[in-house]
């Protein structure tokens, strides 16, 4: 790759870490399959910020959802039999969760109750759903990753319309992960972790997709994971294998690289803070949340349509 203008480089700063009272290193089905059999005390993912400035994160192996206030204090919202990954707000009271074990689950923030929202497609279980985003019409895009990769490029990208119709948009993805929409919603960006790249998925007026292409290519042991977009249309890419956040312009040229501490696994990211200029980042290896103050606000995220299932 030829870069006519080298990117700026800055370090992500510590915000808060999972308190010791919530840490107990142990095995789980998830860690045996996804962490090389090593015991783990947490694996944080799915950051999302509510209207009051609280940050919510998932803990995949132990089925936990935490709320973190502006001072960095942690509260356990719920713990259930699941493997929650990505999250987005459906409304001010409800989080929608992509749960690898159970499908799409809904969390009532007041009671902590978790209940199924979409467990199966045509009576068939998903491979293992991963991340999600709503568009301005309340349509939901989500990824079904499972254990796919270059050895099994059958990961899926779905759109669940607010009418309830479920569309299979792609079924040939080697590990589909994070999803984000361009400001005009004509393009969906799709992190392809085991392909070590981000795909560009044009969304056509008739509801189909066409001429899907490779937008950005990374490198290293583990490729792109969570995605976000700012108001200038720049794509932010969490890259766990490198411990980086790539900030890419609309030509996929890196303008800024945000670095985690050595050994950090930067899995996902979300905008929050005043005017959405604070970027929160999950460092899953260390059970921590990092942050950076950026000059360009994050794009406002949409929520479910009124009357959605």
CSV table of C-alpha atoms in Angstrom, one decimal:
chain,number,residue,atom,x,y,z
A,1,UNK,CA,0.0,0.0,0.0
A,2,UNK,CA,1.4,3.4,-1.0
A,3,UNK,CA,0.4,6.2,1.4
A,4,UNK,CA,1.0,9.7,0.1
A,5,UNK,CA,0.3,11.1,3.5
A,6,UNK,CA,1.4,8.9,6.5
A,7,UNK,CA,-1.3,8.7,9.2
A,8,UNK,CA,-1.0,10.4,12.6
A,9,UNK,CA,-0.4,8.0,15.5
A,10,UNK,CA,-1.9,8.5,19.0
A,11,UNK,CA,-2.2,6.3,22.0
A,12,UNK,CA,-5.6,5.2,23.5
A,13,UNK,CA,-5.9,6.3,27.1
A,14,UNK,CA,-7.2,4.1,30.0
A,15,UNK,CA,-10.8,4.9,31.1
A,16,UNK,CA,-11.7,2.1,33.4
A,17,UNK,CA,-11.1,-1.6,34.0
A,18,UNK,CA,-13.4,-4.5,35.1
A,19,UNK,CA,-13.2,-4.5,39.0
A,20,UNK,CA,-11.6,-7.4,40.7
A,21,UNK,CA,-14.8,-8.4,42.4
A,22,UNK,CA,-16.2,-9.4,38.9
A,23,UNK,CA,-13.0,-11.3,37.9
A,24,UNK,CA,-12.6,-15.0,38.5
A,25,UNK,CA,-10.4,-16.9,36.0
A,26,UNK,CA,-12.2,-20.1,34.9
A,27,UNK,CA,-13.0,-22.2,31.9
A,28,UNK,CA,-16.1,-21.9,29.9
A,29,UNK,CA,-17.4,-23.4,26.7
A,30,UNK,CA,-16.6,-20.2,25.0
A,31,UNK,CA,-13.0,-19.9,26.2
A,32,UNK,CA,-12.3,-23.5,25.3
A,33,UNK,CA,-13.4,-22.9,21.7
A,34,UNK,CA,-12.2,-19.3,21.3
A,35,UNK,CA,-9.3,-18.7,23.7
A,36,UNK,CA,-7.2,-21.8,23.0
A,37,UNK,CA,-8.6,-23.6,26.0
A,38,UNK,CA,-7.1,-21.0,28.4
A,39,UNK,CA,-9.2,-19.9,31.4
A,40,UNK,CA,-10.4,-16.3,31.3
A,41,UNK,CA,-11.9,-13.8,33.7
A,42,UNK,CA,-13.8,-11.8,31.1
A,43,UNK,CA,-14.0,-10.9,27.4
A,44,UNK,CA,-15.5,-7.5,26.9
A,45,UNK,CA,-17.3,-6.5,23.8
A,46,UNK,CA,-20.4,-4.6,22.4
A,47,UNK,CA,-19.9,-1.1,23.7
A,48,UNK,CA,-23.0,1.2,23.4
A,49,UNK,CA,-23.7,4.6,25.0
A,50,UNK,CA,-27.2,5.6,26.3
A,51,UNK,CA,-28.8,9.1,26.3
A,52,UNK,CA,-27.5,9.7,29.9
A,53,UNK,CA,-23.9,9.0,29.0
A,54,UNK,CA,-23.7,5.5,30.5
A,55,UNK,CA,-21.6,2.9,28.7
A,56,UNK,CA,-22.8,-0.7,28.4
A,57,UNK,CA,-20.5,-3.6,27.6
A,58,UNK,CA,-21.0,-7.3,27.2
A,59,UNK,CA,-18.9,-10.1,28.8
A,60,UNK,CA,-19.2,-12.9,26.3
A,61,UNK,CA,-18.0,-16.1,28.2
A,62,UNK,CA,-20.1,-15.4,31.3
A,63,UNK,CA,-23.3,-14.0,29.9
A,64,UNK,CA,-23.0,-10.6,31.6
A,65,UNK,CA,-24.0,-7.1,30.7
A,66,UNK,CA,-22.4,-4.2,32.6
A,67,UNK,CA,-23.2,-0.5,32.9
A,68,UNK,CA,-20.4,1.9,33.4
A,69,UNK,CA,-21.1,5.5,34.4
A,70,UNK,CA,-19.2,8.6,33.4
A,71,UNK,CA,-17.0,8.2,36.5
A,72,UNK,CA,-16.0,4.7,35.4
A,73,UNK,CA,-18.0,2.9,38.0
A,74,UNK,CA,-19.3,-0.6,37.1
A,75,UNK,CA,-22.7,-2.1,37.8
A,76,UNK,CA,-23.8,-5.6,36.8
A,77,UNK,CA,-27.1,-5.2,34.9
A,78,UNK,CA,-27.8,-8.9,34.3
A,79,UNK,CA,-26.2,-12.3,34.1
A,80,UNK,CA,-27.9,-15.1,32.1
A,81,UNK,CA,-27.2,-18.3,30.2
A,82,UNK,CA,-25.8,-16.8,27.0
A,83,UNK,CA,-22.8,-15.5,25.1
A,84,UNK,CA,-23.7,-11.8,24.4
A,85,UNK,CA,-21.5,-10.0,21.9
A,86,UNK,CA,-22.7,-6.9,20.0
A,87,UNK,CA,-25.5,-4.5,21.3
A,88,UNK,CA,-27.5,-1.6,20.1
A,89,UNK,CA,-30.3,0.4,21.8
A,90,UNK,CA,-33.8,-0.4,20.5
A,91,UNK,CA,-35.2,2.4,22.6
A,92,UNK,CA,-34.3,4.2,25.8
A,93,UNK,CA,-35.3,1.2,27.9
A,94,UNK,CA,-34.1,-1.7,25.8
A,95,UNK,CA,-30.9,-3.2,24.4
A,96,UNK,CA,-30.9,-5.6,21.5
A,97,UNK,CA,-28.1,-8.2,21.8
A,98,UNK,CA,-26.5,-10.5,19.3
A,99,UNK,CA,-25.9,-13.6,21.4
A,100,UNK,CA,-23.7,-16.2,19.9
A,101,UNK,CA,-25.5,-19.0,21.8
A,102,UNK,CA,-29.1,-17.9,21.6
A,103,UNK,CA,-29.6,-15.6,18.6
A,104,UNK,CA,-31.0,-12.1,19.0
A,105,UNK,CA,-32.0,-11.3,22.6
A,106,UNK,CA,-33.7,-8.3,24.2
A,107,UNK,CA,-32.7,-6.8,27.5
A,108,UNK,CA,-35.0,-4.6,29.6
A,109,UNK,CA,-32.6,-2.2,31.3
A,110,UNK,CA,-35.0,-1.5,34.1
A,111,UNK,CA,-35.6,-5.0,35.3
A,112,UNK,CA,-32.5,-6.8,33.9
A,113,UNK,CA,-34.7,-9.3,32.2
A,114,UNK,CA,-33.4,-11.0,29.0
A,115,UNK,CA,-35.7,-12.6,26.6
A,116,UNK,CA,-35.6,-14.1,23.1
A,117,UNK,CA,-36.3,-11.7,20.2
A,118,UNK,CA,-35.2,-13.8,17.1
A,119,UNK,CA,-33.7,-17.2,17.9
A,120,UNK,CA,-34.0,-19.0,14.6
A,121,UNK,CA,-34.6,-18.5,10.8
A,122,UNK,CA,-37.1,-20.9,9.3
A,123,UNK,CA,-36.7,-23.2,12.3
A,124,UNK,CA,-32.9,-23.3,11.7
A,125,UNK,CA,-30.5,-22.0,14.4
A,126,UNK,CA,-28.0,-19.3,13.4
A,127,UNK,CA,-24.3,-20.2,13.2
A,128,UNK,CA,-23.6,-17.6,15.9
A,129,UNK,CA,-24.7,-14.0,15.5
A,130,UNK,CA,-22.1,-11.3,16.2
A,131,UNK,CA,-22.9,-7.6,15.6
A,132,UNK,CA,-25.7,-5.4,14.4
A,133,UNK,CA,-26.8,-1.9,13.3
A,134,UNK,CA,-30.1,-0.2,12.7
A,135,UNK,CA,-30.8,2.1,9.7
A,136,UNK,CA,-33.0,5.2,9.8
A,137,UNK,CA,-36.1,3.2,8.8
A,138,UNK,CA,-35.6,0.8,11.7
A,139,UNK,CA,-34.3,-2.0,9.6
A,140,UNK,CA,-31.7,-4.2,11.3
A,141,UNK,CA,-28.5,-5.5,9.7
A,142,UNK,CA,-26.7,-8.2,11.6
A,143,UNK,CA,-23.9,-10.7,11.1
A,144,UNK,CA,-24.0,-14.5,11.6
A,145,UNK,CA,-20.4,-15.5,12.1
A,146,UNK,CA,-20.1,-18.8,13.9
A,147,UNK,CA,-16.8,-20.5,13.4
A,148,UNK,CA,-16.5,-19.5,9.7
A,149,UNK,CA,-13.2,-18.4,8.2
A,150,UNK,CA,-11.2,-19.0,5.0
A,151,UNK,CA,-11.6,-22.8,5.6
A,152,UNK,CA,-15.4,-22.3,5.6
A,153,UNK,CA,-16.5,-19.0,3.9
A,154,UNK,CA,-20.2,-19.4,4.7
A,155,UNK,CA,-20.8,-16.6,7.2
A,156,UNK,CA,-23.9,-14.6,6.6
A,157,UNK,CA,-25.2,-11.0,6.6
A,158,UNK,CA,-28.9,-10.5,7.2
A,159,UNK,CA,-31.3,-7.6,7.1
A,160,UNK,CA,-34.4,-7.8,9.3
A,161,UNK,CA,-36.9,-5.3,7.9
A,162,UNK,CA,-39.1,-3.5,10.4
A,163,UNK,CA,-42.0,-5.3,8.7
A,164,UNK,CA,-40.6,-8.6,10.0
A,165,UNK,CA,-39.2,-9.9,6.7
A,166,UNK,CA,-35.8,-11.4,7.0
A,167,UNK,CA,-33.5,-11.1,4.0
A,168,UNK,CA,-30.3,-13.1,3.5
A,169,UNK,CA,-28.0,-10.6,1.8
A,170,UNK,CA,-24.7,-12.5,1.8
A,171,UNK,CA,-23.8,-16.1,2.6
A,172,UNK,CA,-20.2,-16.4,1.5
A,173,UNK,CA,-18.3,-14.4,4.1
A,174,UNK,CA,-15.2,-15.8,5.9
A,175,UNK,CA,-16.0,-14.6,9.4
A,176,UNK,CA,-18.5,-11.6,9.2
A,177,UNK,CA,-18.1,-9.5,12.2
A,178,UNK,CA,-18.8,-5.7,12.8
A,179,UNK,CA,-21.2,-3.7,10.7
A,180,UNK,CA,-21.7,0.0,10.1
A,181,UNK,CA,-23.6,2.2,7.6
A,182,UNK,CA,-22.3,5.2,5.7
A,183,UNK,CA,-24.0,8.5,6.5
A,184,UNK,CA,-26.3,8.3,3.4
A,185,UNK,CA,-27.0,4.6,4.2
A,186,UNK,CA,-26.2,3.6,0.6
A,187,UNK,CA,-23.2,1.5,1.7
A,188,UNK,CA,-22.8,-1.0,4.5
A,189,UNK,CA,-19.3,-1.7,5.8
A,190,UNK,CA,-18.7,-5.3,6.9
A,191,UNK,CA,-15.7,-6.4,8.9
A,192,UNK,CA,-14.3,-9.8,7.6
A,193,UNK,CA,-12.1,-10.9,10.4
A,194,UNK,CA,-10.5,-14.0,9.0
A,195,UNK,CA,-10.1,-12.4,5.6
A,196,UNK,CA,-8.3,-9.6,7.4
A,197,UNK,CA,-10.3,-6.9,5.6
A,198,UNK,CA,-13.4,-4.8,5.4
A,199,UNK,CA,-15.9,-5.3,2.6
A,200,UNK,CA,-18.0,-2.5,1.0
A,201,UNK,CA,-21.6,-3.6,0.5
A,202,UNK,CA,-23.7,-1.3,-1.8
A,203,UNK,CA,-27.3,-1.3,-0.7
A,204,UNK,CA,-29.5,-0.9,-3.8
A,205,UNK,CA,-32.9,0.7,-4.0
A,206,UNK,CA,-34.7,-2.6,-4.6
A,207,UNK,CA,-33.3,-4.0,-1.4
A,208,UNK,CA,-30.6,-6.2,-3.0
A,209,UNK,CA,-26.8,-5.8,-2.9
A,210,UNK,CA,-24.5,-5.9,-5.8
A,211,UNK,CA,-20.8,-5.5,-6.7
A,212,UNK,CA,-19.6,-6.1,-3.1
A,213,UNK,CA,-15.9,-5.3,-2.9
A,214,UNK,CA,-12.9,-5.3,-0.6
A,215,UNK,CA,-12.6,-1.7,0.8
A,216,UNK,CA,-9.7,-2.1,3.2
A,217,UNK,CA,-7.0,-4.7,3.8
A,218,UNK,CA,-5.3,-5.1,7.2
A,219,UNK,CA,-2.6,-7.6,8.3
A,220,UNK,CA,-1.7,-9.6,11.4
A,221,UNK,CA,-3.1,-12.6,13.3
A,222,UNK,CA,-6.6,-11.3,13.8
A,223,UNK,CA,-8.3,-8.9,11.4
A,224,UNK,CA,-11.0,-6.3,11.7
A,225,UNK,CA,-13.7,-6.6,14.3
A,226,UNK,CA,-16.0,-3.7,15.5
A,227,UNK,CA,-16.8,-0.8,13.2
A,228,UNK,CA,-18.0,2.8,13.6
A,229,UNK,CA,-18.5,5.8,11.3
A,230,UNK,CA,-18.0,9.5,12.1
A,231,UNK,CA,-19.9,12.5,10.7
A,232,UNK,CA,-17.4,13.0,8.0
A,233,UNK,CA,-18.0,9.5,6.7
A,234,UNK,CA,-14.7,8.1,8.0
A,235,UNK,CA,-14.7,4.5,9.0
A,236,UNK,CA,-13.2,3.5,12.3
A,237,UNK,CA,-12.0,-0.2,12.5
A,238,UNK,CA,-11.1,-2.0,15.6
A,239,UNK,CA,-8.3,-4.4,14.9
A,240,UNK,CA,-7.7,-6.9,17.8
A,241,UNK,CA,-4.7,-8.6,16.4
A,242,UNK,CA,-2.7,-5.4,16.1
A,243,UNK,CA,-4.3,-3.5,19.1
A,244,UNK,CA,-5.1,-0.7,16.8
A,245,UNK,CA,-8.1,1.4,15.7
A,246,UNK,CA,-7.7,2.4,12.1
A,247,UNK,CA,-9.4,5.7,11.2
A,248,UNK,CA,-10.0,5.6,7.4
A,249,UNK,CA,-11.1,8.3,5.0
A,250,UNK,CA,-13.6,7.5,2.2
A,251,UNK,CA,-10.7,6.2,0.0
A,252,UNK,CA,-9.8,3.7,2.8
A,253,UNK,CA,-6.6,5.6,3.5
A,254,UNK,CA,-5.6,5.6,7.2
A,255,UNK,CA,-5.6,9.2,8.5
A,256,UNK,CA,-5.1,8.2,12.1
A,257,UNK,CA,-4.0,5.1,14.0
A,258,UNK,CA,-5.0,4.8,17.7
A,259,UNK,CA,-2.9,2.3,19.6
A,260,UNK,CA,-3.7,0.3,22.6
A,261,UNK,CA,-1.1,-0.8,25.2
A,262,UNK,CA,1.2,-3.8,24.3
A,263,UNK,CA,-0.9,-7.0,24.3
A,264,UNK,CA,-4.2,-5.1,24.0
A,265,UNK,CA,-6.9,-6.8,21.9
A,266,UNK,CA,-9.0,-3.9,20.6
A,267,UNK,CA,-12.3,-5.6,19.7
A,268,UNK,CA,-15.0,-3.0,19.4
A,269,UNK,CA,-15.8,0.7,19.8
A,270,UNK,CA,-18.5,3.3,20.2
A,271,UNK,CA,-18.9,7.1,20.3
A,272,UNK,CA,-20.2,8.9,23.4
A,273,UNK,CA,-19.4,11.8,25.7
A,274,UNK,CA,-20.3,15.4,24.9
A,275,UNK,CA,-21.3,15.8,21.3
A,276,UNK,CA,-20.2,12.2,20.7
A,277,UNK,CA,-16.5,13.2,20.4
A,278,UNK,CA,-15.3,10.5,22.9
A,279,UNK,CA,-14.4,7.1,21.4
A,280,UNK,CA,-14.8,4.2,23.8
A,281,UNK,CA,-12.9,1.1,23.0
A,282,UNK,CA,-13.0,-2.4,24.6
A,283,UNK,CA,-9.6,-4.0,25.3
A,284,UNK,CA,-10.8,-7.6,25.8
A,285,UNK,CA,-7.4,-9.1,26.7
A,286,UNK,CA,-7.1,-6.9,29.8
A,287,UNK,CA,-10.8,-6.5,30.7
A,288,UNK,CA,-10.6,-2.8,30.2
A,289,UNK,CA,-12.1,0.2,28.4
A,290,UNK,CA,-9.9,2.7,26.7
A,291,UNK,CA,-10.8,6.1,25.2
A,292,UNK,CA,-9.7,8.9,22.9
A,293,UNK,CA,-11.0,12.4,22.3
A,294,UNK,CA,-11.5,13.0,18.6
A,295,UNK,CA,-12.1,16.2,16.6
A,296,UNK,CA,-15.0,14.8,14.5
A,297,UNK,CA,-18.2,13.5,16.3
A,298,UNK,CA,-19.4,10.0,15.7
A,299,UNK,CA,-22.5,9.4,13.6
A,300,UNK,CA,-25.7,9.2,15.6
A,301,UNK,CA,-27.0,5.7,15.8
A,302,UNK,CA,-30.5,4.8,14.8
A,303,UNK,CA,-32.9,2.6,16.8
A,304,UNK,CA,-35.7,0.2,16.1
A,305,UNK,CA,-38.8,1.4,14.4
A,306,UNK,CA,-41.9,1.9,16.6
A,307,UNK,CA,-43.9,-1.2,16.9
A,308,UNK,CA,-41.0,-3.6,16.0
A,309,UNK,CA,-41.3,-7.1,17.2
